[in-house]
Coordinates of C-alpha atoms in Angstrom, one line a residue:
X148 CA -7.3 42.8 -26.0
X149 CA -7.0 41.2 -28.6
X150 CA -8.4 38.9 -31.3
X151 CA -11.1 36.3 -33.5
X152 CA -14.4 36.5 -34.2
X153 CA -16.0 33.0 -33.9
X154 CA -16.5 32.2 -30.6
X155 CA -15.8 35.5 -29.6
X156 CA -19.1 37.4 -31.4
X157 CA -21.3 36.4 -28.9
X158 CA -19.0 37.7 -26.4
X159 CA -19.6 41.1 -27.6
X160 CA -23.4 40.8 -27.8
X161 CA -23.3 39.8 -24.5
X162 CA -21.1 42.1 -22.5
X163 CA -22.1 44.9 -24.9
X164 CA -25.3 44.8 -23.0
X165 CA -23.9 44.2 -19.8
X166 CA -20.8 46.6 -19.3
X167 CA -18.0 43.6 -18.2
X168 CA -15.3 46.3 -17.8
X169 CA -14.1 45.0 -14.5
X170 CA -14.1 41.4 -15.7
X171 CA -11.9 42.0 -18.7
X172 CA -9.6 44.4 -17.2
X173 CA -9.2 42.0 -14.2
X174 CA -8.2 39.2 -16.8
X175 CA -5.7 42.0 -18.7
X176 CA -3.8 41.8 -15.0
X177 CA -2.9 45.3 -15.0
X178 CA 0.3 46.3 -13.1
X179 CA -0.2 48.6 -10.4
X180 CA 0.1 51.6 -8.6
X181 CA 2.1 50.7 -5.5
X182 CA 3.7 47.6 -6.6
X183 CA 5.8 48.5 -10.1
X184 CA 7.9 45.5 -10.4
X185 CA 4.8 43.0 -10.1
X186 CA 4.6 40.7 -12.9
X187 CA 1.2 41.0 -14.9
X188 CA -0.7 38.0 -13.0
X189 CA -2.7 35.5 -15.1
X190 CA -5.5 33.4 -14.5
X191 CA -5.2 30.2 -12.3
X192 CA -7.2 27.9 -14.4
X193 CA -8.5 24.6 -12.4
X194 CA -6.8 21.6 -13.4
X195 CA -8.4 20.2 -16.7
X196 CA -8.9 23.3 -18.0
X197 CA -7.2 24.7 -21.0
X198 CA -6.9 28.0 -22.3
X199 CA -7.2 30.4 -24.7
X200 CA -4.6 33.5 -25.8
X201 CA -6.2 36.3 -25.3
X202 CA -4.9 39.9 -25.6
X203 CA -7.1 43.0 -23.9
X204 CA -7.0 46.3 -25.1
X205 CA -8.8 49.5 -23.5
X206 CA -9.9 52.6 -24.7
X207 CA -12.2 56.0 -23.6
X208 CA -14.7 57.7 -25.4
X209 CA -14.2 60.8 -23.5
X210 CA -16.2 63.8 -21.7
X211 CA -15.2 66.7 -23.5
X212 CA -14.5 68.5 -20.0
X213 CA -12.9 65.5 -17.6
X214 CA -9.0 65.4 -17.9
X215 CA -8.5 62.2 -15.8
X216 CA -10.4 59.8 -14.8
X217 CA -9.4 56.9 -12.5
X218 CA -10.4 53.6 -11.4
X219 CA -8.8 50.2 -9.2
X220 CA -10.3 46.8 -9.3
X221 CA -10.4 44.6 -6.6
X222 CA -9.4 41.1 -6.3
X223 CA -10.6 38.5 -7.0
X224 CA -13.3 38.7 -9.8
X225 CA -15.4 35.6 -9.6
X226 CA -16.8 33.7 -12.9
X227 CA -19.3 31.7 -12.2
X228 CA -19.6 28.8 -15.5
X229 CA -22.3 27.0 -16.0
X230 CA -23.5 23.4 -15.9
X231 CA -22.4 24.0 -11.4
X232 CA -19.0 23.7 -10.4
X233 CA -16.7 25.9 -8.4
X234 CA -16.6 29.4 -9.4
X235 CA -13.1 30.5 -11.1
X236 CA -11.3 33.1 -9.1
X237 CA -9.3 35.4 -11.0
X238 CA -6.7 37.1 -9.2
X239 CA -5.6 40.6 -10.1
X240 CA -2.2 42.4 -8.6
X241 CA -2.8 46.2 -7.4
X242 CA -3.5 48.4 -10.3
X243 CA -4.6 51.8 -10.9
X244 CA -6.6 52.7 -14.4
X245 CA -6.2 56.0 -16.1
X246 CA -8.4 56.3 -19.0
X247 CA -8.7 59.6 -20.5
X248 CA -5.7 59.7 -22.3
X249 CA -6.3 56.8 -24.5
X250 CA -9.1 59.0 -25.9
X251 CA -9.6 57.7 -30.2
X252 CA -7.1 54.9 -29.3
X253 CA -7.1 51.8 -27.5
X254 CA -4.2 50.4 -25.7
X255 CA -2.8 47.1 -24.9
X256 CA -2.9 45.7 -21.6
X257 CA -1.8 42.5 -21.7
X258 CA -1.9 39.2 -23.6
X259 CA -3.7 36.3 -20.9
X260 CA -4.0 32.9 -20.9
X261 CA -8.0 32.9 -20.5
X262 CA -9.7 29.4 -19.0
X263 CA -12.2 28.4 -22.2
X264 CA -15.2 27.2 -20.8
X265 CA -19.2 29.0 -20.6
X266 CA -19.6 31.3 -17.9
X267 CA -23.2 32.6 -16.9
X268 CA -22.1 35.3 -14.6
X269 CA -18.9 37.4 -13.0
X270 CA -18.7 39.5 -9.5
X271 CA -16.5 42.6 -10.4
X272 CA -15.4 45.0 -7.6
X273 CA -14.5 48.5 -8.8
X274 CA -12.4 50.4 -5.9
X275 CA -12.1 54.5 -5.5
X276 CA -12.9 55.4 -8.9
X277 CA -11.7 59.7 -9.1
X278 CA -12.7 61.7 -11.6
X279 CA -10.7 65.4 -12.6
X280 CA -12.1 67.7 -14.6
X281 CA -12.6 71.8 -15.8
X282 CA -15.4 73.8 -14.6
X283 CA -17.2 76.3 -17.0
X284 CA -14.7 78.8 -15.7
X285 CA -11.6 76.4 -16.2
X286 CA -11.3 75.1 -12.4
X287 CA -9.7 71.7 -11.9
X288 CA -12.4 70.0 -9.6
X289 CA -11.9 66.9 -8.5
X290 CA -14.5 64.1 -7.4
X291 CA -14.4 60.5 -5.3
X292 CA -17.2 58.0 -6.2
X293 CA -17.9 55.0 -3.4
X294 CA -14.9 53.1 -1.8
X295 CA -16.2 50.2 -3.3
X296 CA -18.9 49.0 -5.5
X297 CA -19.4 45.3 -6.6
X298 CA -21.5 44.2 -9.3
X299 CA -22.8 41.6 -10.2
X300 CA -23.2 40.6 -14.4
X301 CA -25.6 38.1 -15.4
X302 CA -24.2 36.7 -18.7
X303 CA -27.6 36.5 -21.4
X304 CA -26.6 34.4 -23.8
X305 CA -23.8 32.5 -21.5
X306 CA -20.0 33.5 -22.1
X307 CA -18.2 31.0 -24.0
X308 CA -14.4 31.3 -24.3
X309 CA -13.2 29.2 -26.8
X310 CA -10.0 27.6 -28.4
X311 CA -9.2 30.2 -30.8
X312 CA -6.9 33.5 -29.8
X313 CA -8.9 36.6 -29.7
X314 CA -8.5 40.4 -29.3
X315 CA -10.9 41.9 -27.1
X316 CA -11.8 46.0 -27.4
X317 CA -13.3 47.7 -24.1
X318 CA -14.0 50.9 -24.6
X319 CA -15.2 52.7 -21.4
X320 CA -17.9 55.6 -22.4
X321 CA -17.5 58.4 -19.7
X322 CA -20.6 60.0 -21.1
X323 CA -22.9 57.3 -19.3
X324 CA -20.7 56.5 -16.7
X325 CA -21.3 59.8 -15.0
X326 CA -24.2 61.6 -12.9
X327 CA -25.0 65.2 -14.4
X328 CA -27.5 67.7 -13.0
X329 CA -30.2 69.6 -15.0
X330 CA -27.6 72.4 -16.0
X331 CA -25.5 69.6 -17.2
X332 CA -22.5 69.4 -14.0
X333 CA -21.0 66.8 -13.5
X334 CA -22.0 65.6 -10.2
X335 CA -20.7 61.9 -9.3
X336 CA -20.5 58.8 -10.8
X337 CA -23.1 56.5 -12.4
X338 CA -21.6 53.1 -13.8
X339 CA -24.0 50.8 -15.4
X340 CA -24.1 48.1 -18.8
X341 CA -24.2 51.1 -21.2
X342 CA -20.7 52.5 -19.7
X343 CA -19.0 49.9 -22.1
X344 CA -18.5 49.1 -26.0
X345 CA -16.9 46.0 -26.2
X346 CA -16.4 44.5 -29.5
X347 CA -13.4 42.0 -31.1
X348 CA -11.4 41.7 -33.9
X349 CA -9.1 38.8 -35.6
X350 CA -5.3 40.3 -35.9
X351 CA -4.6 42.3 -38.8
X352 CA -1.9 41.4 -41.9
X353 CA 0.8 43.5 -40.0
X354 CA 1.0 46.4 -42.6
X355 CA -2.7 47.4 -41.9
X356 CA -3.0 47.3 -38.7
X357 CA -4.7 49.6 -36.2
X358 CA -5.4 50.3 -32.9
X359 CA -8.3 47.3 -32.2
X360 CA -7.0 44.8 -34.3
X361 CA -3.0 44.4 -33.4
X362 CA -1.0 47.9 -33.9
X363 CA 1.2 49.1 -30.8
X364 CA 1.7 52.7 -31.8
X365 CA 3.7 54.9 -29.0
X366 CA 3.8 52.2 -26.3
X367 CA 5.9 54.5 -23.1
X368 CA 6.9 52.5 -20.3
X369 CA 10.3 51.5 -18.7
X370 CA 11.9 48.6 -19.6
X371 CA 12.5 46.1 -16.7
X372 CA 13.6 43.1 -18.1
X373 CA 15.7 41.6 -21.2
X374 CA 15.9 38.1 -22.6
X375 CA 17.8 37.6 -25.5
X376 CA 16.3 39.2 -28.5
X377 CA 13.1 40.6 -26.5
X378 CA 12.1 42.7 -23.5
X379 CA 9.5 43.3 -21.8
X380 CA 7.9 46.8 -20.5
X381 CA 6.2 48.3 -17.8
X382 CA 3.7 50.8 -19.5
X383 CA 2.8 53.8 -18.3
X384 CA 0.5 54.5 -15.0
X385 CA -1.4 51.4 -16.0
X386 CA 1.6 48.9 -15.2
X387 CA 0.8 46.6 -18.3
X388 CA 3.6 44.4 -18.8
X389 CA 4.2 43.7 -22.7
X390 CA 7.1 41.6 -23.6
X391 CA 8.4 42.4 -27.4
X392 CA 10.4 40.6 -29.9
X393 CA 12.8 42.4 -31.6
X394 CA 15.8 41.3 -35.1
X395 CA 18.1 43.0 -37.3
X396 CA 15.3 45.6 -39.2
X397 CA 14.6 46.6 -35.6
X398 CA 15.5 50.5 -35.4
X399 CA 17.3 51.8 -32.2
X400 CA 17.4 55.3 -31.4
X401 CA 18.1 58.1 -29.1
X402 CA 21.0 56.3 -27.1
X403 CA 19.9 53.0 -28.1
X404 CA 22.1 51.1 -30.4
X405 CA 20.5 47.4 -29.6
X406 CA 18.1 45.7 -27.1
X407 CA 20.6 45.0 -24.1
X408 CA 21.3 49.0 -24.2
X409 CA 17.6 49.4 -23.6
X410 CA 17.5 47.9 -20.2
X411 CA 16.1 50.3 -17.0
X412 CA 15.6 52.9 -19.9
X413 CA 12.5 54.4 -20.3
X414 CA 11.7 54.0 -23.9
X415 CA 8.9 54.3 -26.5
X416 CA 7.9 51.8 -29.0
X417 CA 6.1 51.3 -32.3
X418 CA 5.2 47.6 -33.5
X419 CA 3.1 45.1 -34.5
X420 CA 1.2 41.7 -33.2
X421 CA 2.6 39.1 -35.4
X422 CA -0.3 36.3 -35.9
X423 CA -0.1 34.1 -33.5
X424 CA -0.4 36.5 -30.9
X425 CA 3.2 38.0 -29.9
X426 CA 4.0 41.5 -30.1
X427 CA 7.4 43.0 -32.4
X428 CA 9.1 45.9 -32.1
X429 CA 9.6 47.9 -35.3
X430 CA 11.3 51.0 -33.9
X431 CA 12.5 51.5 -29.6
X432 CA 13.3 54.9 -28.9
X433 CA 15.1 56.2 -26.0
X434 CA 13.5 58.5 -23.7
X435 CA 15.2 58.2 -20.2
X436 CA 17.2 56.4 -18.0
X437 CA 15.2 54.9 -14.5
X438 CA 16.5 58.1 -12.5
X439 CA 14.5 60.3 -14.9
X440 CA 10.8 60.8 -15.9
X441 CA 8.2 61.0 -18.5
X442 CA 4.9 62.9 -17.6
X443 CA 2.3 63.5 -20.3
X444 CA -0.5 65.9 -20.1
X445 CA -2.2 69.0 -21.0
X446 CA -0.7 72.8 -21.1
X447 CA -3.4 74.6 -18.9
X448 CA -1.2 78.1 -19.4
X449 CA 2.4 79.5 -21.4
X450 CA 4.5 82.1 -19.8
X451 CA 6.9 83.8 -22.4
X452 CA 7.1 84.2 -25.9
X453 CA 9.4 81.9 -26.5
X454 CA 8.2 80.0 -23.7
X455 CA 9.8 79.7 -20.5
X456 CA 7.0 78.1 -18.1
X457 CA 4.6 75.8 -18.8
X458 CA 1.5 74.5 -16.5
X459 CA 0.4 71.7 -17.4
X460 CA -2.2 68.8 -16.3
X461 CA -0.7 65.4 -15.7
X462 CA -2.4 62.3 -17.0
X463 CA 0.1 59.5 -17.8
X464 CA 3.9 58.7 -17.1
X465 CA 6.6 56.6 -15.4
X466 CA 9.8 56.8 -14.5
X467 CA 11.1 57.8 -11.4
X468 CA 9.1 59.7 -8.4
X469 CA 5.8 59.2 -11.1
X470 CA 3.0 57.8 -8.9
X471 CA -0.8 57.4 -9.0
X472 CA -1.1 60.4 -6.7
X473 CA 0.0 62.7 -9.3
X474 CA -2.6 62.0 -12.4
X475 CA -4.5 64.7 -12.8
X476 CA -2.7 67.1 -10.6
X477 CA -1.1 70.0 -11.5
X478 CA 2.7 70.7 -12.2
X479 CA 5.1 73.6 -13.7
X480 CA 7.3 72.7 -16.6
X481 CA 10.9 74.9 -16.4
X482 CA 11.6 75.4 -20.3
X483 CA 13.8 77.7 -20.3
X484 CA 16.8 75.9 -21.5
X485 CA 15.4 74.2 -24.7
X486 CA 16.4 75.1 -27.9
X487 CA 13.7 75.0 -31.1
X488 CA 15.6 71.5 -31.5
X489 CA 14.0 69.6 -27.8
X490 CA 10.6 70.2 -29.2
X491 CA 9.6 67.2 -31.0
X492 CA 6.9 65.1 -32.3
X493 CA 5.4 62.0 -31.1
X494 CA 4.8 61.1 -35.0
X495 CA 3.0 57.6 -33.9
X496 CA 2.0 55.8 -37.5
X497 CA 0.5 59.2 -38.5
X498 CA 0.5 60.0 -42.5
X499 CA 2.6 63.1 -42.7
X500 CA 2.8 62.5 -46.9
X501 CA 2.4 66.1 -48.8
X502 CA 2.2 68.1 -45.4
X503 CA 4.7 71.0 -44.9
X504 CA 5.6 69.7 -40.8
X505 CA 7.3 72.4 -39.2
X506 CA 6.4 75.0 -41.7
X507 CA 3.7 78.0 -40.9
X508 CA 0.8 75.7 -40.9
X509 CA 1.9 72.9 -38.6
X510 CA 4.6 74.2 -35.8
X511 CA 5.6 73.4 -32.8
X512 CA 8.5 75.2 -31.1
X513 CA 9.3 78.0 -28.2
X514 CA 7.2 80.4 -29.9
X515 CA 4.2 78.5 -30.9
X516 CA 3.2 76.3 -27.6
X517 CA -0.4 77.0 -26.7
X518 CA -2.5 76.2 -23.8
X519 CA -5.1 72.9 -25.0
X520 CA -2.3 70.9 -26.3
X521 CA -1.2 67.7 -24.8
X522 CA 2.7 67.4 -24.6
X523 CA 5.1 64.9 -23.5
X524 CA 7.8 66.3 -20.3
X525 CA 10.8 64.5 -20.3
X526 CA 13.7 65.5 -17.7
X527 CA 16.4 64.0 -16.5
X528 CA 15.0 64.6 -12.8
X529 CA 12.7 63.0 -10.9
X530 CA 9.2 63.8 -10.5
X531 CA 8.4 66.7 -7.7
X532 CA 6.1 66.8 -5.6
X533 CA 2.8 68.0 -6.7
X534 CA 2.3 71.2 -8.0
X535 CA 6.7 71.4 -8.4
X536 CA 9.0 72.1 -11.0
X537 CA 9.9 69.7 -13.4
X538 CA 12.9 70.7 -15.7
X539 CA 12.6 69.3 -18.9
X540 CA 15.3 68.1 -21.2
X541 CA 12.5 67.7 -24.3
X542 CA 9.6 68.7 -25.3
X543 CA 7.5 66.7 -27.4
X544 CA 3.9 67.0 -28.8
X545 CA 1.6 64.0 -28.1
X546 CA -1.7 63.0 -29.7
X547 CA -5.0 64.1 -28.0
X548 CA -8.6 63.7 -29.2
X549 CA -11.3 66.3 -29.7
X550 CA -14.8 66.0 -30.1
X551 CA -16.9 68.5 -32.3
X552 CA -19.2 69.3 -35.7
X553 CA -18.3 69.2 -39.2
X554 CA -18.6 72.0 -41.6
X555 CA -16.7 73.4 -44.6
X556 CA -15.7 70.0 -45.3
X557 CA -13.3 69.8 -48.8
X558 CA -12.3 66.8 -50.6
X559 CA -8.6 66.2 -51.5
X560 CA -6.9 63.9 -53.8
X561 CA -6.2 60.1 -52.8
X562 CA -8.8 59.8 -49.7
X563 CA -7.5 63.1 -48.3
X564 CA -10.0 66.0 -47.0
X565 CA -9.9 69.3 -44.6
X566 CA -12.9 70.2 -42.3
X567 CA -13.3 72.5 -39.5
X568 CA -14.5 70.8 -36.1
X569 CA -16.4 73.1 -34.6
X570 CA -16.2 72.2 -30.6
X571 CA -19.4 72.0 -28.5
X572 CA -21.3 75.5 -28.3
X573 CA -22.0 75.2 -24.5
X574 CA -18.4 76.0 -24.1
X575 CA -17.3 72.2 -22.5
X576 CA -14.9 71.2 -24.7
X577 CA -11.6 71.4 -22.5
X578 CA -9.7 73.1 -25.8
X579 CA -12.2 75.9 -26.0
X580 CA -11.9 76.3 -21.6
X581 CA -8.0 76.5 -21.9
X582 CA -7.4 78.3 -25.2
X583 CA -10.6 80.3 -25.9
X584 CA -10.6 78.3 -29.2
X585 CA -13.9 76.7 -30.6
X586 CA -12.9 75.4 -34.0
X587 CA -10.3 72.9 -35.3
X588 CA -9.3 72.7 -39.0
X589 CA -8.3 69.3 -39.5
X590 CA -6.6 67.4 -42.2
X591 CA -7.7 64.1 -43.2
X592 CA -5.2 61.9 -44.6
X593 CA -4.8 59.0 -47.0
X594 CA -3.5 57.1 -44.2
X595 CA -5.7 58.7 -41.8
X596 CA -8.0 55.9 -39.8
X597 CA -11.1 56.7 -40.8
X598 CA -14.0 54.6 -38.4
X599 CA -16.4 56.7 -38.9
X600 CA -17.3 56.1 -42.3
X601 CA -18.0 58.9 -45.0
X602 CA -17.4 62.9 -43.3
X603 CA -19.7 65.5 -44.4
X604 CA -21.3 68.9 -42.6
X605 CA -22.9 67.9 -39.9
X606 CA -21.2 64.6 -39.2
X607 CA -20.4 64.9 -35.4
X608 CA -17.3 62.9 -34.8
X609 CA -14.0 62.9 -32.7
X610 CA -10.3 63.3 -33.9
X611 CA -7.4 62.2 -32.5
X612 CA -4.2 63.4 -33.7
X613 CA -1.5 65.8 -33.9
X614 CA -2.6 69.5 -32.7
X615 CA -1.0 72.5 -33.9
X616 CA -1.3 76.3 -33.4
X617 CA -0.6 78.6 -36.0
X618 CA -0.5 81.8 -33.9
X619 CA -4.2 82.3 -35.1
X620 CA -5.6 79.2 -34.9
X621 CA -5.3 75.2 -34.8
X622 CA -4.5 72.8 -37.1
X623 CA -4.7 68.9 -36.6
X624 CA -3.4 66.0 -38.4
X625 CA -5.4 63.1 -38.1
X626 CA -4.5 60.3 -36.9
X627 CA -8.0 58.8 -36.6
X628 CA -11.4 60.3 -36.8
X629 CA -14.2 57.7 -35.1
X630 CA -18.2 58.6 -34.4

């Protein structure tokens, strides 16, 4: 998703209005479910036609009580352009779209070649969408929407695609994208135009960069192929194929000591989109090797004090025996054998400046692990089969959003603040349904990405960050905090 404004404005006016999910998504080529090693495809444009680089990025604005929620697109997805002509087939591989995870932060799916040209209209096919979620009395329920839906999108003004490279945001609202009765259920699904945000942005000077406008902050995925000084990834459940560069301020670690030692590793990575369009890798951790896993998802219950067993709520993850089948199923983590020193953070680009991490306020260790927070499994192991065993080798705590109210909000020095988010009152936020918790004191931090302009009491906003529990309570560091 990615990046300018000039042509690109009346883009967002225009699918803004008419919820174009399928036709972007289609063009980011996601990788798929049953076919991992498939290159990301591209569109085939008609001869005479030239192109535009394009990265697409997707993100959720979430229901506070689904936990995963799913969605294919079918092939092709047909652009009609204007002035007559053949329509423009774009051709997608099999893919398979998790998007509660990316909660407060979009991700990158790939970087396209899109055909420039005006367009008055696209054919989108969404296939099995499946939606997970917690009932009032914490029940995983899970619902199927139609085998397939097409839809049609009239474009209103036309969609131009012009010369220019472009980020492109989607941001998939759950909100209005599902059917609720009178007590407020969730009943089905309910696509329409006001599903989607869409909205671009020109790439950032690389030091101020963010999630819509060029970051690539925590970017899993295995690492099928090296070239040189670059390699490309396959990311996560979504099968996004992103090929970084990498040079000598490039930090290694975690078994890693240079690019070639990162092949068929499963590995996370922090970087940058340079400006015309490529991506760099700042930092390449090691995770696994290809015979092992990474599983993220949310602890649903603790057994022990220090832990021993955790259930928790899968919704992303490669690596081997990781399928489509197992988002948002249920698993058992065996943690047993790590020491206070497998439990780790996934620090991201998160300001930690002035903050105590580790200490009483913000831990995370055998002792302190709580049902609500979203963790990363790794094990050396394959994945079991659902509702198995998974032996982990770390621990480490991811990012998660919540949604809630603002009150007792203080001011710090330097654009830092602390505020309790108080989660809904009806009882749906997923925290309060697995941890009996219903506020959140966060801290705001200098570097914090703040989108939703100026906090006060009252403002009702979500946060995406760190969670920690005290033993009495949680703490957050925030990461971003959005509207």
């Amino acid at each position: 998703m990615r990046r300018r404004r000039s042509q690109l404005q009346s883009v967002v006016r225009v699918l803004a209005a008419s919820g174009v999910l399928g036709t972007l998504v289609l063009l980011a080529g996601c990788g798929g479910s049953s076919s991992a090693s498939s290159p990301t495809p591209t569109p085939t444009p008609t001869p005479g036609v030239t192109t535009a680089v394009t990265q697409v990025r997707i993100g959720d604005a979430p229901v506070d009580r689904v936990i995963a929620f799913e969605l294919t697109i079918g092939n092709p997805v047909v652009l009609t352009p204007s002035g007559g002509g053949g329509v423009v087939n774009l051709t997608v591989g099999a893919n398979r779209l998790e998007l509660s995870h990316m909660s407060g932060k979009l991700e990158p799916l790939s970087i396209v070649n899109f055909p420039q040209g005006t367009y008055t209209s696209a054919a989108i096919t969404i296939v099995n969408p499946e939606m997970t979620f917690l009932n009032s009395g914490g029940t995983q329920t899970t619902l199927q929407g139609s085998a397939t839906q097409t839809v049609t999108v009239t474009f209103n003004p036309a969609l131009t695609i012009g010369a220019s490279p472009a980020v492109i945001n989607v941001d998939l609202n759950i909100a209005n994208s599902v059917a609720t009765d009178q007590a407020g259920n969730i009943t089905g699904f309910n696509f329409s135009g006001s599903s989607f945000t869409i909205t671009t942005k020109a790439v950032a000077p690389e030091a101020h960069q963010e999630d819509d406008d060029g970051e690539m902050e925590s970017i899993a995925g295995l690492v099928t192929s090296v070239s040189g000084n670059s390699f490309t990834i396959k990311v996560g459940r979504s099968g996004a194929q992103l090929t970084f560069a990498t040079d000598a301020t490039t930090k290694f670690s975690d078994g890693l000591v240079n690019v070639n030692s990162a092949l068929n590793q499963i590995v996370n990575v922090e970087g940058v989109t340079r400006s015309d369009g490529t991506l760099f890798a700042e930092e390449v951790e090691g995770i696994e090797n290809q015979a092992g896993a990474e599983t993220e998802g949310l602890v649903t219950s603790v057994t022990g004090n220090p832990a021993t067993l955790l259930g928790f709520l899968v919704d992303d993850g490669t690596g081997n025996g990781m399928d489509d089948s197992k988002v948002g199923a249920s698993f058992t983590a065996d943690v047993s054998g790590l020491q206070a020193s497998d439990y780790k953070l996934e620090n991201g680009k998160i300001d930690f400046g002035g903050l105590q991490v580790g200490g009483a306020s913000f831990p995370f260790d055998p002792t302190t692990i709580h049902a609500g927070q979203r963790v990363e499994v790794e094990s050396i192991n394959a994945m079991p089969a659902i509702a198995g065993t998974v032996v982990a080798d770390k621990l480490k705590l991811e990012q998660q959003a919540v949604n809630g109210t603002v009150s007792n909000f203080t001011t710090g020095s330097g654009g830092a603040a602390t505020f309790d988010l108080n989660l809904p009152s009806d009882g749906s936020s997923y925290l309060t349904i697995l941890s009996g918790q219903t506020v959140v004191h966060v801290f705001q931090q200098p570097g914090t990405d703040n989108k939703s302009g100026a906090v006060s009491n009252g403002s009702a906003v979500r946060v995406r960050g760190l969670l920690f529990w005290t033993g009495s309570g949680f703490n957050m560091i925030a990461r971003r905090i959005t509207p």
